[in-house]
Amino acid sequence: MTPEIIALCMGGLLLLGLFMGHPLAFVLGGTAVIGAFLAGKPMVLGIVVNRIFGDVLDNYTLIAIPLFVLMARFLSDSEVTDKMFESLRLLMSNVRGGLALAVVFISILLAATTGIIGASITVTSMMALRPMLRYGYCPKLTTGVIASSGCLGILIPPSIMLILMSSYSPLSVGELFAGALIPGITLGLLYAAWVVFVAWKNPERAPSVQTEEKVSRHVLIKMLLVEALPPLALIFGILGSMLAGIATATEASAIGVLLALLIVIFRGKFRWKTFLGALYETGRTSAMILFIVVGATAFTGVFNITGGLAAAQDLMRGLNMEPWLLIFVMLLITFILGCFLDWTGIVLLSFPIFLPVVQEMGVSVLWFVVLVAVVLQTSFLTPPFGYALFYLRAITPKSIKTMDIITGVIPFIGLIILMCFLVAFFPSLVTWLPQTLYGN
């Protein structure tokens, strides 16, 4: 078979397995085995096994993934965000859209301390969903702001996705964290601006709330500062040590775990049952991610050796487009894949094809990777496989229809696309901080 036919066969088998509902990790690994035999080169599987042991299981940077997952679980167990949300809720009760704004700001803080989408959405849903509905917030705005804000964790450092992206690109984790920080926070502020606009234009969709609790504003601000201190110390410990060059990503993740555990202990929330549960959840989540990485490594290894990777790259080069138009095509492919694939699979499948072509064009790899990271925000929000939609559907009451959740995230998908244009036309949003910290 020619490399082009092998590439089409492996791509078709991958889509078939996904639409049949099989787990992504096993679809990738199984397609790799079948592709090797279709190409008449079963011996390449031995090379792939060596690559898995050498590039994945011996990858020091990937140790940061289970550590950041464990840190996120410890922080969730500390219940520090519950108190912060309560303070923000009371502080902004008289502001139109105040509860929705509190969700955005809490989600930005959660994103900078957890980086786990499921955890962020679950926590904010449990805190904010019922109060917002009870006070008359529009169900579409309520579900939309919770789902979209909860996804900021894959863009705002420390992000598991950015760690994985750095492992499959020529960039360091510190560079990528620094490059994604400003776009991530800016996207969160765009969400907040949208809430303010909706509350101004249609006050009935995001009303102000007259709470029964009578607490002075001075006391509320003091309470908020006290509750925000532990997460801010955690953020400073992780990002500060990394961006200052004191610690690597793996070392910073270990610092984060220690600080998060100390927060749990000092808040009196430490229980052996929850501690063991955190270890179990960390093992399960990490195993799921690493299984996908192993399967994708096998797929790309066979795809490369059998000539499919070169054929795909030649196809991209053969389009003979202007660089900006070719990058647009790559981002469009990423967006479409996000409707059907998990971000892990998209990164591991697209980077080997896209990044060499981007480097040949002389485009900043850091800028392109962060641009892809912004686009991948949509992968959690676009049906039929938007994971944020699934998380929210499991928590919301039956009175809220699934279509309300889907239509609720559409304006926020539009804001993500707007953020893509901002990053595209103002590359300094990505490059300024890394250049300031690390030079060119």
XYZ file of C-alpha atoms in Angstrom:
440
model
C 0.000 0.000 0.000
C 1.082 3.569 -0.621
C 1.576 5.874 2.372
C -1.478 7.905 1.316
C -3.754 4.847 1.374
C -2.337 3.752 4.737
C -3.009 7.233 6.133
C -6.630 7.124 4.887
C -7.147 3.613 6.282
C -5.774 4.515 9.712
C -7.810 7.722 9.794
C -10.963 5.829 8.798
C -10.388 3.142 11.430
C -9.835 5.827 14.063
C -13.133 7.555 13.249
C -14.976 4.229 13.064
C -13.747 3.185 16.494
C -14.683 6.528 18.025
C -18.189 6.552 16.554
C -18.697 3.002 17.833
C -18.119 4.396 21.309
C -14.872 2.658 22.218
C -12.384 4.378 24.606
C -9.966 6.657 22.785
C -6.833 5.025 24.228
C -7.756 1.570 22.929
C -8.964 2.921 19.582
C -5.594 4.609 19.058
C -3.592 1.565 20.122
C -5.748 -0.875 18.159
C -5.571 1.269 15.025
C -1.777 1.304 15.360
C -1.627 -2.503 15.420
C -4.025 -2.887 12.474
C -2.196 -0.171 10.517
C 1.146 -1.931 10.997
C -0.250 -5.174 9.566
C -2.044 -3.380 6.706
C 1.282 -1.788 5.750
C 2.949 -5.204 5.858
C 5.357 -3.990 8.543
C 4.392 -5.719 11.812
C 8.005 -5.400 12.940
C 7.488 -1.665 13.526
C 5.442 -2.526 16.615
C 8.680 -3.427 18.374
C 10.058 0.035 17.596
C 6.809 1.566 18.857
C 7.079 -0.319 22.157
C 10.607 1.015 22.622
C 9.349 4.508 21.839
C 6.586 4.195 24.438
C 9.088 3.203 27.118
C 11.599 5.848 26.041
C 9.379 8.840 25.214
C 6.405 8.347 27.548
C 7.194 6.220 30.584
C 10.648 7.793 30.925
C 9.415 11.362 30.404
C 10.297 13.286 33.552
C 8.006 16.227 32.699
C 4.875 14.032 32.675
C 5.358 13.344 36.398
C 3.839 16.786 36.927
C 0.448 15.538 35.682
C -0.472 13.249 38.626
C 1.005 15.768 41.070
C -1.160 18.615 39.742
C -4.199 16.312 39.788
C -3.497 15.456 43.435
C -3.029 19.137 44.265
C -6.407 19.933 42.699
C -8.117 17.263 44.774
C -6.508 18.493 47.998
C -7.643 22.041 47.254
C -11.179 20.806 46.582
C -11.177 18.946 49.910
C -10.097 22.116 51.744
C -13.415 23.797 50.725
C -11.608 27.134 50.508
C -13.457 28.099 47.337
C -16.849 27.650 49.046
C -16.043 30.390 51.540
C -14.658 32.629 48.824
C -17.766 32.271 46.693
C -19.981 33.004 49.685
C -18.017 36.191 50.363
C -18.209 37.260 46.709
C -21.917 36.401 46.561
C -22.696 38.669 49.499
C -20.292 41.382 48.369
C -21.757 41.596 44.840
C -25.375 40.853 45.727
C -26.596 44.330 44.794
C -24.789 44.317 41.439
C -26.643 43.197 38.325
C -25.151 39.891 37.263
C -23.138 39.782 40.495
C -23.549 36.043 41.029
C -22.438 35.291 37.459
C -19.428 37.583 37.904
C -18.587 35.760 41.132
C -18.621 32.482 39.180
C -16.193 33.889 36.594
C -13.754 35.243 39.187
C -13.859 32.061 41.293
C -13.324 29.987 38.122
C -10.257 32.066 37.181
C -8.830 31.411 40.639
C -9.692 27.717 40.427
C -8.066 27.530 36.994
C -4.852 28.945 38.446
C -4.842 26.372 41.243
C -6.371 23.184 39.855
C -6.333 22.943 36.048
C -8.867 20.068 36.209
C -12.001 20.811 34.177
C -14.259 18.276 35.876
C -13.283 19.527 39.330
C -13.772 23.215 38.453
C -17.196 22.728 36.870
C -18.385 20.424 39.643
C -17.270 22.811 42.396
C -18.757 25.935 40.782
C -21.984 24.084 39.937
C -22.456 22.891 43.494
C -21.802 26.411 44.808
C -23.572 28.621 42.295
C -26.102 26.744 40.160
C -29.037 26.554 42.559
C -28.557 30.047 44.066
C -28.460 31.608 40.597
C -31.610 29.789 39.501
C -33.340 30.589 42.796
C -32.632 34.314 42.407
C -34.103 34.391 38.894
C -31.046 34.123 36.642
C -31.702 32.936 33.105
C -30.957 29.167 32.908
C -29.036 29.629 29.644
C -26.771 32.324 31.104
C -26.355 30.314 34.316
C -25.271 27.085 32.637
C -23.256 28.906 29.972
C -21.151 30.917 32.406
C -20.523 27.910 34.687
C -19.528 25.580 31.826
C -17.317 28.057 29.950
C -15.616 29.544 33.012
C -14.923 26.068 34.349
C -12.939 25.270 31.185
C -10.394 28.030 31.802
C -8.283 25.509 33.707
C -6.807 24.050 30.521
C -5.554 27.475 29.433
C -4.552 29.290 32.621
C -1.401 27.775 34.194
C -0.762 25.385 35.810
C -2.549 23.402 33.113
C -2.179 19.681 32.450
C -2.837 20.335 28.766
C 0.024 22.841 28.557
C 2.365 20.341 30.235
C 1.461 17.706 27.642
C 1.812 20.245 24.820
C 5.283 21.144 26.022
C 6.294 17.456 26.031
C 5.388 17.173 22.329
C 6.836 20.512 21.208
C 10.246 22.219 21.400
C 8.934 24.517 24.157
C 9.640 24.338 27.874
C 6.772 24.193 30.340
C 7.813 27.556 31.783
C 7.704 29.249 28.358
C 4.283 27.799 27.613
C 2.900 28.717 31.030
C 4.154 32.285 30.612
C 2.770 32.502 27.056
C -0.709 31.257 28.017
C -1.120 33.294 31.193
C -2.217 36.626 29.642
C -4.566 35.083 27.002
C -6.140 32.864 29.678
C -6.854 35.711 32.080
C -7.998 37.941 29.195
C -10.499 35.288 28.098
C -11.861 35.148 31.645
C -12.260 38.932 31.621
C -14.115 38.688 28.278
C -16.552 36.301 29.965
C -17.027 38.832 32.765
C -17.570 41.627 30.218
C -20.244 39.527 28.491
C -22.056 39.019 31.810
C -21.971 42.787 32.439
C -23.347 43.426 28.941
C -26.182 40.905 29.352
C -27.064 42.304 32.784
C -27.135 45.849 31.375
C -29.157 45.010 28.264
C -31.538 42.462 29.835
C -31.623 42.965 33.618
C -34.211 40.219 34.037
C -31.684 37.621 32.823
C -29.108 38.585 35.447
C -30.841 40.508 38.247
C -29.342 42.039 41.348
C -30.058 40.084 44.522
C -31.318 41.408 47.820
C -29.908 38.945 50.350
C -31.302 38.433 53.816
C -27.827 38.319 55.359
C -26.813 41.698 56.763
C -23.019 41.847 56.753
C -21.049 45.064 56.379
C -19.013 45.541 53.217
C -15.870 46.017 55.311
C -16.352 42.618 56.954
C -17.034 40.967 53.597
C -13.878 42.393 51.999
C -11.843 41.256 55.005
C -13.411 37.781 54.807
C -12.688 37.578 51.073
C -9.045 38.580 51.537
C -8.565 36.036 54.310
C -10.126 33.233 52.257
C -8.198 34.237 49.119
C -4.841 34.172 50.883
C -4.277 30.362 50.777
C -5.043 29.989 47.034
C -2.919 33.048 46.224
C -0.043 31.575 48.226
C -0.491 28.352 46.259
C -0.445 30.212 42.922
C 2.636 32.180 43.932
C 4.376 29.003 45.100
C 3.771 27.205 41.797
C 3.934 29.872 39.105
C 6.349 32.093 40.995
C 8.896 29.323 41.456
C 8.562 28.266 37.809
C 8.548 31.654 36.117
C 11.460 32.808 38.283
C 13.467 29.791 37.152
C 13.775 28.417 40.690
C 11.907 25.170 39.981
C 11.022 22.990 36.989
C 7.419 22.061 36.235
C 7.775 18.773 38.098
C 9.369 20.420 41.123
C 6.736 23.174 41.125
C 3.968 20.568 41.051
C 5.508 18.912 44.117
C 5.565 22.314 45.840
C 1.897 22.733 44.922
C 0.937 19.363 46.414
C 2.715 20.196 49.675
C 1.098 23.642 49.922
C -2.371 22.261 49.096
C -1.995 19.547 51.754
C -0.946 22.177 54.307
C -4.049 24.234 53.404
C -6.233 21.172 54.045
C -4.534 20.526 57.410
C -4.611 24.136 58.639
C -8.287 24.470 57.716
C -9.054 21.369 59.783
C -10.366 19.409 56.799
C -7.828 16.571 56.832
C -9.442 13.130 57.061
C -7.746 9.864 56.259
C -10.771 8.764 54.232
C -10.659 11.841 51.987
C -6.857 11.606 51.789
C -7.025 8.027 50.500
C -9.900 9.020 48.201
C -7.714 11.802 46.756
C -4.935 9.293 46.071
C -7.405 6.937 44.375
C -8.910 9.669 42.186
C -5.441 10.881 41.251
C -4.378 7.407 40.210
C -7.512 6.894 38.126
C -7.337 10.276 36.372
C -3.601 10.011 35.712
C -3.951 6.473 34.373
C -6.701 7.611 31.996
C -4.534 10.433 30.638
C -1.390 8.315 30.333
C -3.280 5.462 28.640
C -4.347 7.948 25.956
C -0.743 9.174 25.677
C 0.511 5.587 25.230
C -2.170 4.832 22.620
C -1.477 8.064 20.738
C 2.282 7.385 20.829
C 1.669 3.971 19.276
C -0.630 5.490 16.633
C 1.736 8.301 15.648
C 4.710 5.921 15.719
C 3.126 3.546 13.207
C 1.693 6.477 11.252
C 5.180 7.968 10.965
C 7.111 4.815 10.119
C 4.618 3.667 7.479
C 4.809 7.055 5.732
C 1.402 8.396 6.717
C 2.847 11.306 8.699
C 5.015 12.472 5.788
C 2.037 12.116 3.437
C -0.125 14.275 5.706
C 2.603 16.927 5.966
C 3.115 16.895 2.200
C -0.622 17.408 1.798
C -0.457 20.480 4.055
C 2.521 21.862 2.124
C 0.855 21.064 -1.209
C -2.069 23.347 -0.411
C 0.296 26.180 -1.449
C -1.427 28.739 0.755
C -0.263 31.897 2.432
C 1.054 31.131 5.941
C -1.833 32.881 7.690
C -4.378 30.950 5.620
C -2.650 27.610 6.285
C -2.635 28.371 10.012
C -6.342 29.172 9.758
C -6.913 25.753 8.145
C -4.971 24.069 10.980
C -7.043 25.874 13.602
C -10.265 25.005 11.766
C -9.234 21.331 11.750
C -8.509 21.596 15.480
C -11.932 23.137 16.087
C -13.710 20.401 14.129
C -11.736 17.643 15.868
C -12.765 19.202 19.182
C -16.366 18.246 18.452
C -15.436 14.566 18.456
C -12.125 14.060 20.296
C -10.705 14.736 23.731
C -8.003 17.447 23.841
C -5.390 14.805 24.655
C -5.995 12.960 21.416
C -6.111 16.177 19.400
C -2.747 17.383 20.738
C -1.008 14.045 20.280
C -2.385 13.491 16.779
C -2.083 17.017 15.365
C 1.213 18.266 16.773
C 3.439 15.797 14.854
C 1.767 16.982 11.635
C 1.335 20.690 12.321
C 4.458 21.759 14.202
C 7.078 20.821 11.551
C 5.085 22.724 8.929
C 4.725 25.733 11.255
C 8.482 25.759 11.919
C 9.204 25.617 8.184
C 7.038 28.716 7.683
C 9.142 30.595 10.238
C 6.151 31.177 12.502
C 6.622 31.389 16.292
C 5.899 27.931 17.677
C 4.997 29.426 21.068
C 2.403 31.718 19.493
C 0.927 28.873 17.440
C 0.741 26.426 20.364
C -1.010 28.972 22.596
C -3.389 29.751 19.724
C -4.225 26.032 19.510
C -4.705 25.969 23.302
C -7.246 28.801 23.019
C -9.120 26.969 20.243
C -9.180 23.791 22.347
C -11.302 25.646 24.905
C -14.162 24.962 22.498
C -13.555 21.190 22.579
C -15.243 21.074 26.006
C -18.247 23.109 24.908
C -19.133 21.888 21.409
C -21.579 18.976 20.982
C -21.802 16.078 20.506
C -18.811 15.288 22.762
C -18.412 18.438 24.859
C -17.304 17.145 28.240
C -18.318 20.324 30.079
C -21.854 19.814 28.767
C -21.858 16.261 30.147
C -20.556 17.370 33.555
C -23.194 20.087 33.790
C -26.030 17.861 32.577
C -25.264 15.415 35.400
C -25.575 18.187 38.017
C -28.373 20.428 36.743
C -32.005 19.721 37.735
C -34.272 18.036 35.207
C -36.204 21.274 34.737
C -33.259 22.600 32.691
C -33.255 21.102 29.218
C -30.100 19.872 27.523
C -30.742 22.327 24.690
C -30.680 25.176 27.228
C -27.182 24.100 28.249
C -26.011 23.864 24.629
C -27.472 27.225 23.578
C -26.146 28.767 26.790
C -22.515 28.135 25.828
C -22.838 29.468 22.259
C -22.052 33.131 23.171
C -18.996 31.960 25.095
C -17.793 29.913 22.125
C -18.068 33.169 20.177
C -15.898 34.884 22.819
C -13.296 32.121 22.485
C -13.197 32.728 18.732
C -12.844 36.463 19.434
C -9.910 35.651 21.731
C -8.333 33.650 18.898
C -8.482 36.735 16.674
C -6.977 38.886 19.430
C -4.076 36.454 19.847
C -3.678 36.222 16.067
C -3.551 39.997 15.509
C -1.684 40.835 18.717
C 1.001 38.139 19.143
C 2.557 40.135 21.995
C -0.279 38.868 24.192
C 1.572 35.546 24.021
C 5.201 36.518 23.494
C 5.674 39.526 25.784
C 5.815 37.718 29.141
C 8.087 34.842 27.991
C 10.461 37.348 26.335
C 10.480 39.464 29.498
C 11.249 36.468 31.707
C 13.478 34.356 29.485
C 14.682 36.659 26.689
C 14.242 35.706 23.013
